[in-house]
PDB file of C-alpha atoms in Angstrom:
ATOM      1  CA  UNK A   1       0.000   0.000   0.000  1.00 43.00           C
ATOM      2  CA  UNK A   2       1.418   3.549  -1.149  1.00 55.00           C
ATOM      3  CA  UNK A   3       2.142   5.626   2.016  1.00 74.00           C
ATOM      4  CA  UNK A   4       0.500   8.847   2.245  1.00 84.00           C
ATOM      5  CA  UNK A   5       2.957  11.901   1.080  1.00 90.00           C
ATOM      6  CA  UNK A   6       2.752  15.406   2.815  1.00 91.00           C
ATOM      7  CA  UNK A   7       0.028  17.897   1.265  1.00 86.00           C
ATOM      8  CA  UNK A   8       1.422  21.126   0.459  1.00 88.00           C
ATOM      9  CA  UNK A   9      -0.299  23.768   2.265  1.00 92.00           C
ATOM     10  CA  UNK A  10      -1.988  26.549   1.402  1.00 91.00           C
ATOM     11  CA  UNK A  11      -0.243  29.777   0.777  1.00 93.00           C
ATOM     12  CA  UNK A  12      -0.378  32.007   4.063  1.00 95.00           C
ATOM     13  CA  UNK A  13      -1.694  36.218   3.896  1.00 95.00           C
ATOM     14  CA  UNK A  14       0.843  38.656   4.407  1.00 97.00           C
ATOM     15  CA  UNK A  15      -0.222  39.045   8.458  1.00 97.00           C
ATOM     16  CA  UNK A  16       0.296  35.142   7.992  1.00 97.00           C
ATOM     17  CA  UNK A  17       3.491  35.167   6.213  1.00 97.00           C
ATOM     18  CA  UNK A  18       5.448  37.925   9.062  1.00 97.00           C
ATOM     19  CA  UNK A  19       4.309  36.343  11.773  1.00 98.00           C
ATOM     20  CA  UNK A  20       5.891  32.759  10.229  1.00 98.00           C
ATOM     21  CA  UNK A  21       8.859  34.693   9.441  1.00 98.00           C
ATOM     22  CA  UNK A  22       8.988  36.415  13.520  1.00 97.00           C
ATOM     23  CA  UNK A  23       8.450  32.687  15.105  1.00 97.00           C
ATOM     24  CA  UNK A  24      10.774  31.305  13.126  1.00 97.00           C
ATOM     25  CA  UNK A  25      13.914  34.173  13.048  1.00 97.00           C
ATOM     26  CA  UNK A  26      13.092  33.969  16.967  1.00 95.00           C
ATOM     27  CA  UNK A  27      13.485  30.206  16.880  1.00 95.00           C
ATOM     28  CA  UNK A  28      17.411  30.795  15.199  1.00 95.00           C
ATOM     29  CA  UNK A  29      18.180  34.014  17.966  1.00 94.00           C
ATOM     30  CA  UNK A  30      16.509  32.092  21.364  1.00 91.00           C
ATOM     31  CA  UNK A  31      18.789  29.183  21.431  1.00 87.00           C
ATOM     32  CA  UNK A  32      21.410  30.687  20.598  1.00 88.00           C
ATOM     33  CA  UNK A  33      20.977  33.232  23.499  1.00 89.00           C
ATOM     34  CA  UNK A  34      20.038  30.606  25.650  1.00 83.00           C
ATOM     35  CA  UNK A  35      24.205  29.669  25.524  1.00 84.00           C
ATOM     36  CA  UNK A  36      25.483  32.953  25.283  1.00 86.00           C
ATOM     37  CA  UNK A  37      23.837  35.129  26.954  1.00 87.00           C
ATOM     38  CA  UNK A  38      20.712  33.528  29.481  1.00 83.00           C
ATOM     39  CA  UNK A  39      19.281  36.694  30.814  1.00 84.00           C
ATOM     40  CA  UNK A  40      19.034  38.527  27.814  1.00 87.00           C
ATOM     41  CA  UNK A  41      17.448  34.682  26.057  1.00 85.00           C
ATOM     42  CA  UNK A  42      14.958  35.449  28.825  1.00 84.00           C
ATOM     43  CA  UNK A  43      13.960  39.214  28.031  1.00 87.00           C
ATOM     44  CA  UNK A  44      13.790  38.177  24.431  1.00 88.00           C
ATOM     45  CA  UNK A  45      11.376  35.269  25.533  1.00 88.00           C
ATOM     46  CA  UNK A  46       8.900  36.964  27.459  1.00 87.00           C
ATOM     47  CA  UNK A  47       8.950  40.358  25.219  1.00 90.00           C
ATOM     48  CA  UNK A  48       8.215  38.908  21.802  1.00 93.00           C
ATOM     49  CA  UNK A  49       7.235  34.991  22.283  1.00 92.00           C
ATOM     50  CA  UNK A  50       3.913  35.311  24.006  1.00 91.00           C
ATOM     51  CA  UNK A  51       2.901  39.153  21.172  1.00 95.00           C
ATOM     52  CA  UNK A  52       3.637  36.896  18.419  1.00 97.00           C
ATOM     53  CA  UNK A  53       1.816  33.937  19.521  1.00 97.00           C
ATOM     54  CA  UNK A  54      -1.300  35.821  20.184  1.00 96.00           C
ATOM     55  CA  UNK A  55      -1.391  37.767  17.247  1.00 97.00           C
ATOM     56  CA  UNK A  56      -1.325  34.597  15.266  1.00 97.00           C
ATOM     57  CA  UNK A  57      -4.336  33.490  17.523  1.00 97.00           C
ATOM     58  CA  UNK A  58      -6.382  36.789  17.227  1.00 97.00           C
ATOM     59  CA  UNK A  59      -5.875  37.332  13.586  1.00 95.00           C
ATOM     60  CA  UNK A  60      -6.543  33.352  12.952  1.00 95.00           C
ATOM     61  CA  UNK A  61      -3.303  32.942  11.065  1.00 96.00           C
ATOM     62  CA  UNK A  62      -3.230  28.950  11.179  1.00 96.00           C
ATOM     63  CA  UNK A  63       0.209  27.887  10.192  1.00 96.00           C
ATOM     64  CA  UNK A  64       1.606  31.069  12.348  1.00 97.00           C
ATOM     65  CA  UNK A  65      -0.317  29.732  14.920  1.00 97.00           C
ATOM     66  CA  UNK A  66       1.828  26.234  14.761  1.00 97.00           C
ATOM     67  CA  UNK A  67       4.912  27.407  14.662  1.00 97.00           C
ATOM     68  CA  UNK A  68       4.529  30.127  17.365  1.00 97.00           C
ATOM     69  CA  UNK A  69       2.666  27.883  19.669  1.00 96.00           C
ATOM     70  CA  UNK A  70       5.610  25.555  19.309  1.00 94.00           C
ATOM     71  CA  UNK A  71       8.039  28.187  20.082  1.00 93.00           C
ATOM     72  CA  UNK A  72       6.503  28.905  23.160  1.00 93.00           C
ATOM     73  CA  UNK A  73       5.556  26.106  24.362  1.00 92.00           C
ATOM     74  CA  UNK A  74       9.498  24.933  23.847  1.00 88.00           C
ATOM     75  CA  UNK A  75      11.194  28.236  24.714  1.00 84.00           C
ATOM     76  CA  UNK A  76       9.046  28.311  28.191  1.00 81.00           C
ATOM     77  CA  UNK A  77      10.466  25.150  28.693  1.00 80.00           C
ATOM     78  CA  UNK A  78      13.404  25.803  28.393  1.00 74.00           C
ATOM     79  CA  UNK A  79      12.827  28.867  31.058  1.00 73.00           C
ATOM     80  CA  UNK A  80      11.864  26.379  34.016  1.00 72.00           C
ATOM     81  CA  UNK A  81      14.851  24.613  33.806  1.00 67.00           C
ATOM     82  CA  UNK A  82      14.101  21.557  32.467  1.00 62.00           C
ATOM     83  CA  UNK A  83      15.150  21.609  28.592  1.00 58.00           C
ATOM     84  CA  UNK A  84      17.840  21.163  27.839  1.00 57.00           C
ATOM     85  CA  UNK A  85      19.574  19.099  29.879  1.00 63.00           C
ATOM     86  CA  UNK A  86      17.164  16.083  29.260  1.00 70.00           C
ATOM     87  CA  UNK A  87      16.718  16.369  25.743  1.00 77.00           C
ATOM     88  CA  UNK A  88      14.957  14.635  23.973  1.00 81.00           C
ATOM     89  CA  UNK A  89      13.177  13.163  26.193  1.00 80.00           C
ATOM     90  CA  UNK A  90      12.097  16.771  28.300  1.00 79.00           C
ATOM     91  CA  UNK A  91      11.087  17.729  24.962  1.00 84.00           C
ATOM     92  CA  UNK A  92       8.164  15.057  24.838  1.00 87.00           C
ATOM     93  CA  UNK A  93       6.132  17.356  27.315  1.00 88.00           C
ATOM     94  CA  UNK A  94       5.740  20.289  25.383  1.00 91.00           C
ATOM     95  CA  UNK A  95       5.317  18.360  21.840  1.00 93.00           C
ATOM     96  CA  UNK A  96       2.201  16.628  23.342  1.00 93.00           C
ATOM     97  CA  UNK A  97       1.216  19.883  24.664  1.00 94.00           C
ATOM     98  CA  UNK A  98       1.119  21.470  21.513  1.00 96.00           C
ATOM     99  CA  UNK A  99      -0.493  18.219  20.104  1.00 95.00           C
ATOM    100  CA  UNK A 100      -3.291  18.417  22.911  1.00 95.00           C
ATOM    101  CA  UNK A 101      -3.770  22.251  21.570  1.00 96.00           C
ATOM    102  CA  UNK A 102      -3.864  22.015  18.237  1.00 95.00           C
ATOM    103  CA  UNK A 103      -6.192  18.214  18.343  1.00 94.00           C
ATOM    104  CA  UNK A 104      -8.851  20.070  20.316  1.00 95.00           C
ATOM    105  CA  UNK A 105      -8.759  23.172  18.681  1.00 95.00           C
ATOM    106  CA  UNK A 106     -11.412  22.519  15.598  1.00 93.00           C
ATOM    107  CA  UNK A 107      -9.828  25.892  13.372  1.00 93.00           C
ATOM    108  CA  UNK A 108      -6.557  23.669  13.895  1.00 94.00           C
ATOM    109  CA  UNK A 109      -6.904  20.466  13.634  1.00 88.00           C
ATOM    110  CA  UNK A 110      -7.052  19.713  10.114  1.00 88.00           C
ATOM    111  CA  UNK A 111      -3.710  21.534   9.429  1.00 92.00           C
ATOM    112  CA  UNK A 112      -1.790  19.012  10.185  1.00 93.00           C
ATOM    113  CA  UNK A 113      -0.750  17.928   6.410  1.00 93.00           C
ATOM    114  CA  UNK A 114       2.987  17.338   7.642  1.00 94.00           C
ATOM    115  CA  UNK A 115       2.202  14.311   9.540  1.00 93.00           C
ATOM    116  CA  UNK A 116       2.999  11.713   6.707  1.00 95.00           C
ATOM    117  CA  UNK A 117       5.293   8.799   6.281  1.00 95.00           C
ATOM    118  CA  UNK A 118       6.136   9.284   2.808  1.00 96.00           C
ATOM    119  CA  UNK A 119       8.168   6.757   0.884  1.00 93.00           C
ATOM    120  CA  UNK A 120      11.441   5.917   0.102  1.00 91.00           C
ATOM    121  CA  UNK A 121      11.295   6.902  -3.748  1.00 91.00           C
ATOM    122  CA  UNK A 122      15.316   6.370  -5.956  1.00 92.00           C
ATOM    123  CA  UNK A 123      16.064  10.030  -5.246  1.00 95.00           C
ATOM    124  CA  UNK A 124      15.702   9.943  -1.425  1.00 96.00           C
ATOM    125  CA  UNK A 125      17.452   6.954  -1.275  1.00 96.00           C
ATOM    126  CA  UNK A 126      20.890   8.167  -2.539  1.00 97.00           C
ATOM    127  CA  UNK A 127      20.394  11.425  -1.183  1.00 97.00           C
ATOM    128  CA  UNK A 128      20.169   9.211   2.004  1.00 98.00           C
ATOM    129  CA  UNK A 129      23.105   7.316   1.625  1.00 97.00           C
ATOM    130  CA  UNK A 130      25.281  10.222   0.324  1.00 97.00           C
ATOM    131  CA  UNK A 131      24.311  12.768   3.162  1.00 98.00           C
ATOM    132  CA  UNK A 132      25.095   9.623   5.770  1.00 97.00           C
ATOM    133  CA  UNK A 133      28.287   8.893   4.443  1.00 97.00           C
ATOM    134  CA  UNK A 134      29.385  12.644   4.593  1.00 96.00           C
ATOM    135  CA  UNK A 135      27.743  13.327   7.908  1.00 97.00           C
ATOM    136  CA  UNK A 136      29.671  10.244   9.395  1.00 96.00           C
ATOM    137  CA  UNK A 137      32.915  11.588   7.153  1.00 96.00           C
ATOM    138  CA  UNK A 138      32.051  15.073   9.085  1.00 96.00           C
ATOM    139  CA  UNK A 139      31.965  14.387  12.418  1.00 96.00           C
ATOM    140  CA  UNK A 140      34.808  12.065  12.314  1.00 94.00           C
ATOM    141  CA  UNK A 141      37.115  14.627  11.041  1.00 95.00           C
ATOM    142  CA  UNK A 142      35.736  17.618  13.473  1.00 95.00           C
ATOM    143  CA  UNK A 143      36.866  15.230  16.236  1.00 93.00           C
ATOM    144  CA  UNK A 144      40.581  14.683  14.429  1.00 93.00           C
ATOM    145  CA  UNK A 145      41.147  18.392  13.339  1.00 94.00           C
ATOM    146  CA  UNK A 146      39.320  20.040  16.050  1.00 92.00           C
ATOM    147  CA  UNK A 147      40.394  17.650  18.940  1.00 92.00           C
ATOM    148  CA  UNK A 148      37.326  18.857  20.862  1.00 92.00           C
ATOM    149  CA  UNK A 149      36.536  18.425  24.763  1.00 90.00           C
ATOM    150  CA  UNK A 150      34.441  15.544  24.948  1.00 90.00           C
ATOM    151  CA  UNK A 151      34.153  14.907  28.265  1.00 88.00           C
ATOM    152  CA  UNK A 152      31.154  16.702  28.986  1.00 85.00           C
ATOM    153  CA  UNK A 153      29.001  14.625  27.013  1.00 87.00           C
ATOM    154  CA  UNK A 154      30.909  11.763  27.916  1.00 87.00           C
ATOM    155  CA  UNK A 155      29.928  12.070  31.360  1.00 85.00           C
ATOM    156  CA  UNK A 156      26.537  11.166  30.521  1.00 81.00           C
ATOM    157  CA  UNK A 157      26.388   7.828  28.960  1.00 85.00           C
ATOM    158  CA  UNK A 158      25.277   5.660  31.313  1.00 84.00           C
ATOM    159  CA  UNK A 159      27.384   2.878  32.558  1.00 85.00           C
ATOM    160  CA  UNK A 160      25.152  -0.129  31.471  1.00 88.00           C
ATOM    161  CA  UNK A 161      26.426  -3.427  30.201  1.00 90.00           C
ATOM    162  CA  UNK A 162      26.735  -3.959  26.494  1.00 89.00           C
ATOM    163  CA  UNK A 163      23.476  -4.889  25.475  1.00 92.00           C
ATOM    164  CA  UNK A 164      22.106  -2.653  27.632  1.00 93.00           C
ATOM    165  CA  UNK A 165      24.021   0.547  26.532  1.00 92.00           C
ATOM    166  CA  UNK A 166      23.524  -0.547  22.830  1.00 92.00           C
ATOM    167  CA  UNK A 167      19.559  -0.734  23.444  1.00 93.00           C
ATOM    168  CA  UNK A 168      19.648   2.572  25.266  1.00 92.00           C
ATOM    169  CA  UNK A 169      22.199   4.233  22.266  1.00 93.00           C
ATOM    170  CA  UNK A 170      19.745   2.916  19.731  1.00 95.00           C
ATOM    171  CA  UNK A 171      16.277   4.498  21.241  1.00 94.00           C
ATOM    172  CA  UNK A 172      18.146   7.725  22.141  1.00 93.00           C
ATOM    173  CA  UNK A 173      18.986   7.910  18.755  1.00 95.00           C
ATOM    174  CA  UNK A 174      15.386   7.179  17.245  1.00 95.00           C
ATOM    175  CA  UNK A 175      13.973   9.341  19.919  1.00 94.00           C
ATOM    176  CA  UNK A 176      15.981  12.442  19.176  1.00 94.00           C
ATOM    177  CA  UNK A 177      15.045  11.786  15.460  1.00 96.00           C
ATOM    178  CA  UNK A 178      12.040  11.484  15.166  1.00 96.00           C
ATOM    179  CA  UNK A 179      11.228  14.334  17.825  1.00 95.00           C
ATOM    180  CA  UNK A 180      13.589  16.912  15.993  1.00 96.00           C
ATOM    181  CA  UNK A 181      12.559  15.909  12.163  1.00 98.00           C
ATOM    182  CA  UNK A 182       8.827  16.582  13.717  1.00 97.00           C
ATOM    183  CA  UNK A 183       9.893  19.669  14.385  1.00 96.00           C
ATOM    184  CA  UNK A 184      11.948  20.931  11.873  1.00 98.00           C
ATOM    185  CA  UNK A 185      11.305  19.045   8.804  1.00 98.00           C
ATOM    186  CA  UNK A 186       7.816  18.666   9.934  1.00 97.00           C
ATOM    187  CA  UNK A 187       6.385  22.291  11.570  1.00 97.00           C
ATOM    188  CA  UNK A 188       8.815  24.224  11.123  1.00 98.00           C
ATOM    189  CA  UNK A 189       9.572  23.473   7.244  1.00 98.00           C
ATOM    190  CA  UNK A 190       5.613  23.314   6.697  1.00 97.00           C
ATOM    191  CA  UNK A 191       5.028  26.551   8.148  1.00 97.00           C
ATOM    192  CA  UNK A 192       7.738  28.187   5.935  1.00 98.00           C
ATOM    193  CA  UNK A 193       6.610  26.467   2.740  1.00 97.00           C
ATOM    194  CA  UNK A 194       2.452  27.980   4.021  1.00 97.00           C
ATOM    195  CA  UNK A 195       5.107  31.400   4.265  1.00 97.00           C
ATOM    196  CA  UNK A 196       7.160  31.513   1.584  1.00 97.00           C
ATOM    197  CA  UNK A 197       5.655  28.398  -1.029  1.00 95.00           C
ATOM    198  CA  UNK A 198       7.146  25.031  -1.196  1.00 95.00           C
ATOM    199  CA  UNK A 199      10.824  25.985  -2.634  1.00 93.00           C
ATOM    200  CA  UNK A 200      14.141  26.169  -2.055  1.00 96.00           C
ATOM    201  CA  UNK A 201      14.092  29.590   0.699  1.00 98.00           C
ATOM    202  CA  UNK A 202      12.224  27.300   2.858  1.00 98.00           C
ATOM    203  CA  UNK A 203      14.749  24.451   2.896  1.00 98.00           C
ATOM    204  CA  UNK A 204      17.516  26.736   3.647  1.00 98.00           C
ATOM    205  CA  UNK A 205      15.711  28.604   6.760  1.00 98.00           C
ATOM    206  CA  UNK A 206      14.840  25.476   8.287  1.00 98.00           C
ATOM    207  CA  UNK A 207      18.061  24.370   8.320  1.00 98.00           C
ATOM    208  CA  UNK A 208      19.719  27.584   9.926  1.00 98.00           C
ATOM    209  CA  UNK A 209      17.170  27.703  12.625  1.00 97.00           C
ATOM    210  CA  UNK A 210      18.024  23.459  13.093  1.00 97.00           C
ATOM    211  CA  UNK A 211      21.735  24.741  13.288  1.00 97.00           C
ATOM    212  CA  UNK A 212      21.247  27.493  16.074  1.00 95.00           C
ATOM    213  CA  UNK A 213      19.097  24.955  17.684  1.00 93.00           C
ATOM    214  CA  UNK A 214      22.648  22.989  18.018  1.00 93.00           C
ATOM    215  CA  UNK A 215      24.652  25.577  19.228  1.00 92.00           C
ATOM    216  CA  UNK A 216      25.178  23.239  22.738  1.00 87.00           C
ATOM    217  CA  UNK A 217      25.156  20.208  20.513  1.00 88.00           C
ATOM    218  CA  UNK A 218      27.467  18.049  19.789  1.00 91.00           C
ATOM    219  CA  UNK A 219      29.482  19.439  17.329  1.00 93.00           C
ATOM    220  CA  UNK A 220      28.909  22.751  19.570  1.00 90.00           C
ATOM    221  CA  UNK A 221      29.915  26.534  18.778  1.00 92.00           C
ATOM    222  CA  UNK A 222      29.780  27.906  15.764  1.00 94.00           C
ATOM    223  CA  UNK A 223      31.785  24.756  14.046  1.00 95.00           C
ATOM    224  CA  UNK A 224      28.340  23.005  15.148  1.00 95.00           C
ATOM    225  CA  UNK A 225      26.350  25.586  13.750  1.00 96.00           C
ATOM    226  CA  UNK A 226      27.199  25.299  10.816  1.00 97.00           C
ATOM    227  CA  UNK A 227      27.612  21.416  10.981  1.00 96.00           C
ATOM    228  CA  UNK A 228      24.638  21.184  11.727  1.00 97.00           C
ATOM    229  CA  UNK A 229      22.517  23.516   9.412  1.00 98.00           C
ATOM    230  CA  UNK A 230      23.912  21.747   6.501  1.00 97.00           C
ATOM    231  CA  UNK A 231      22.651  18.981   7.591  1.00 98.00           C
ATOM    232  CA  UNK A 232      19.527  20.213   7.841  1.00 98.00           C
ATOM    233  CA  UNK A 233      19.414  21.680   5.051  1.00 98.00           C
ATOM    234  CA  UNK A 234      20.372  17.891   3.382  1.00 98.00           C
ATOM    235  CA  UNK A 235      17.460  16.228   5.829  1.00 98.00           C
ATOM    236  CA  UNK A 236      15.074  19.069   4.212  1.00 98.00           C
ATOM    237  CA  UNK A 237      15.854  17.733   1.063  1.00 98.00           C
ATOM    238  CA  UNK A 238      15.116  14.423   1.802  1.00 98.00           C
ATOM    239  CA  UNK A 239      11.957  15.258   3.321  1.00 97.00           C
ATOM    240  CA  UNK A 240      10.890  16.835  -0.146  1.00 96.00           C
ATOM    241  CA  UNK A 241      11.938  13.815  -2.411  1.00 96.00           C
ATOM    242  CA  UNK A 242      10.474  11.150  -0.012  1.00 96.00           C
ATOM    243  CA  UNK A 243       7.295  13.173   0.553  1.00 96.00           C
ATOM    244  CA  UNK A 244       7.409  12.171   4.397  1.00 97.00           C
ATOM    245  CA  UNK A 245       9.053  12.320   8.024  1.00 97.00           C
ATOM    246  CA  UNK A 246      10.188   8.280   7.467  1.00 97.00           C
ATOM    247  CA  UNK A 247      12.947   8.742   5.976  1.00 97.00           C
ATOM    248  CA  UNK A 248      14.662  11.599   7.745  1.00 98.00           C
ATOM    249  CA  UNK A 249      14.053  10.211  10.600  1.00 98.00           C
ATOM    250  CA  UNK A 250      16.001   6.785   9.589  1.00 97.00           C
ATOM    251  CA  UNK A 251      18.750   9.236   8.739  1.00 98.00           C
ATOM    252  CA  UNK A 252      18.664  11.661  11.303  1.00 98.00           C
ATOM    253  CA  UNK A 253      19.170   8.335  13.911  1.00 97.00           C
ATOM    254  CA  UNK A 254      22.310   7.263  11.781  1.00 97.00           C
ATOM    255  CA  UNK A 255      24.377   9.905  12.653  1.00 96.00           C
ATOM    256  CA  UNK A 256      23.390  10.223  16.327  1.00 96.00           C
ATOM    257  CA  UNK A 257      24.297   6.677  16.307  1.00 96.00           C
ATOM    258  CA  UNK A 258      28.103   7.883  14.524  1.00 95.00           C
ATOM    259  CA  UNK A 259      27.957  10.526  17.174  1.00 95.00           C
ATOM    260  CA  UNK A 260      27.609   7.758  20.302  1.00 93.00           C
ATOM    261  CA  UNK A 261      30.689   5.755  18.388  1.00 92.00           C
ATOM    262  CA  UNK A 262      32.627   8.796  18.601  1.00 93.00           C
ATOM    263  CA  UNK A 263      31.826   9.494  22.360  1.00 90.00           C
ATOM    264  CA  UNK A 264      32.382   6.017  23.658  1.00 88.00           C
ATOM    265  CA  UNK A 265      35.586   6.085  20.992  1.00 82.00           C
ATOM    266  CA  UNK A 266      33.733   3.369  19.134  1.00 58.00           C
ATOM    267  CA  UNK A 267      35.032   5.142  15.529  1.00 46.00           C
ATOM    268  CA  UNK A 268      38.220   6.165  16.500  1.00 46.00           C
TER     269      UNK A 268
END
């Protein structure tokens, strides 16, 4: 049976269209706050989150209402302390939050056209294997130019047995996929296309604000940054040719599994 492919949505207003454009250019300056500079992450937060969120609600801008709503529900996480320490699994709360929202809210409901599986058509397959080769290729050589302090991340793996650690390893790495291509490839990248049309522009915003949402990552700085927002920029991709979340998702898990190798000096 064919899986069912993402609709494109329907082209926002221009009320529509700036207030995608505000959620999502706060999305990229937030996190990135959140590691540089806390108090002024917070001021930024509680000025502009919360104005731009209920515009989109008063002026019954659906899409802005998505990716706002998402935005705040995640940034206020983030304020109590909780995100993002436990990530991804603290991020589960405010994703069925939002879902709770937007599944009793009738006007929202049936804008959900992102939630596909999609399939794996010739095109997303070697995109798929090409963009996991050089994301394993990547990280391998940031850790052998770059020489980067590991330890903190280190610290957390758990000290399991083997089978153990690789069960744990494995549904980290599914978790933090599929939660982040839900938001990104799927929210995020489906408001933009509602903003700007399904193109290009929308591929390449979605994958800055994925970037800045790694600034703490691992890679982290700058070098992550920019790591990571090609990489999203290659998982928006595959999203468009397979139609779907499946797929990116697969991916996405790959290289968090690369990155566990590389902490527990599996791939060195």
């Amino acid at each position: 049976m064919k899986r069912q492919q993402i609709e494109a949505p329907g082209l926002s207003s221009a009320t529509g269209t700036t207030l995608i454009l505000l959620a999502v250019a706060l999305s990229i300056l937030i996190p990135t706050l959140l590691f540089l500079d806390q108090a002024r992450a917070v001021v930024v937060m509680g000025a502009s989150v919360p104005i731009v969120l209920g515009w989109a609600i008063l002026r019954r801008q659906v899409m802005a209402v998505h990716v706002s709503l998402l935005l705040t529900l995640f940034m206020g996480w983030a304020w109590l302390g909780v995100w993002p320490d436990s990530w991804p699994f603290g991020g589960l709360a405010p994703l069925l939050a939002y879902a709770l929202v937007v599944g009793t809210t009738p006007w929202l409901r049936g804008s959900t056209g992102w939630l596909r599986w999609g399939n794996v058509s010739r095109t997303a397959g070697w995109l798929s294997l090409v963009t996991v080769a050089v994301t394993a290729a990547a990280l391998v050589l940031w850790v052998l130019v770059l020489n980067p302090d590991l330890s903190y991340w280190r610290a957390g793996v758990p000290d399991l047995s083997p089978v153990l650690l690789t069960v744990a390893i494995v549904g980290f790495a599914l978790a933090n996929g599929a939660l982040e291509e839900v938001l990104y490839r799927g929210i995020v990248l489906h408001s933009l296309d509602s903003a700007l049309g399904v193109g290009a522009a929308s591929i390449l915003i979605q994958g800055v604000a994925f970037g800045a949402f790694h600034f703490g990552g691992v890679p982290s700085g700058w070098v992550g940054v920019g790591l990571a927002t090609v990489y999203g920029i290659l998982l928006g991709a595959i999203r468009r040719a397979s139609g779907g979340l499946l797929v990116p998702i697969v991916v996405h898990a790959l290289a968090d599994l690369v990155i566990a190798a590389i902490l527990l000096g599996w791939a060195m």
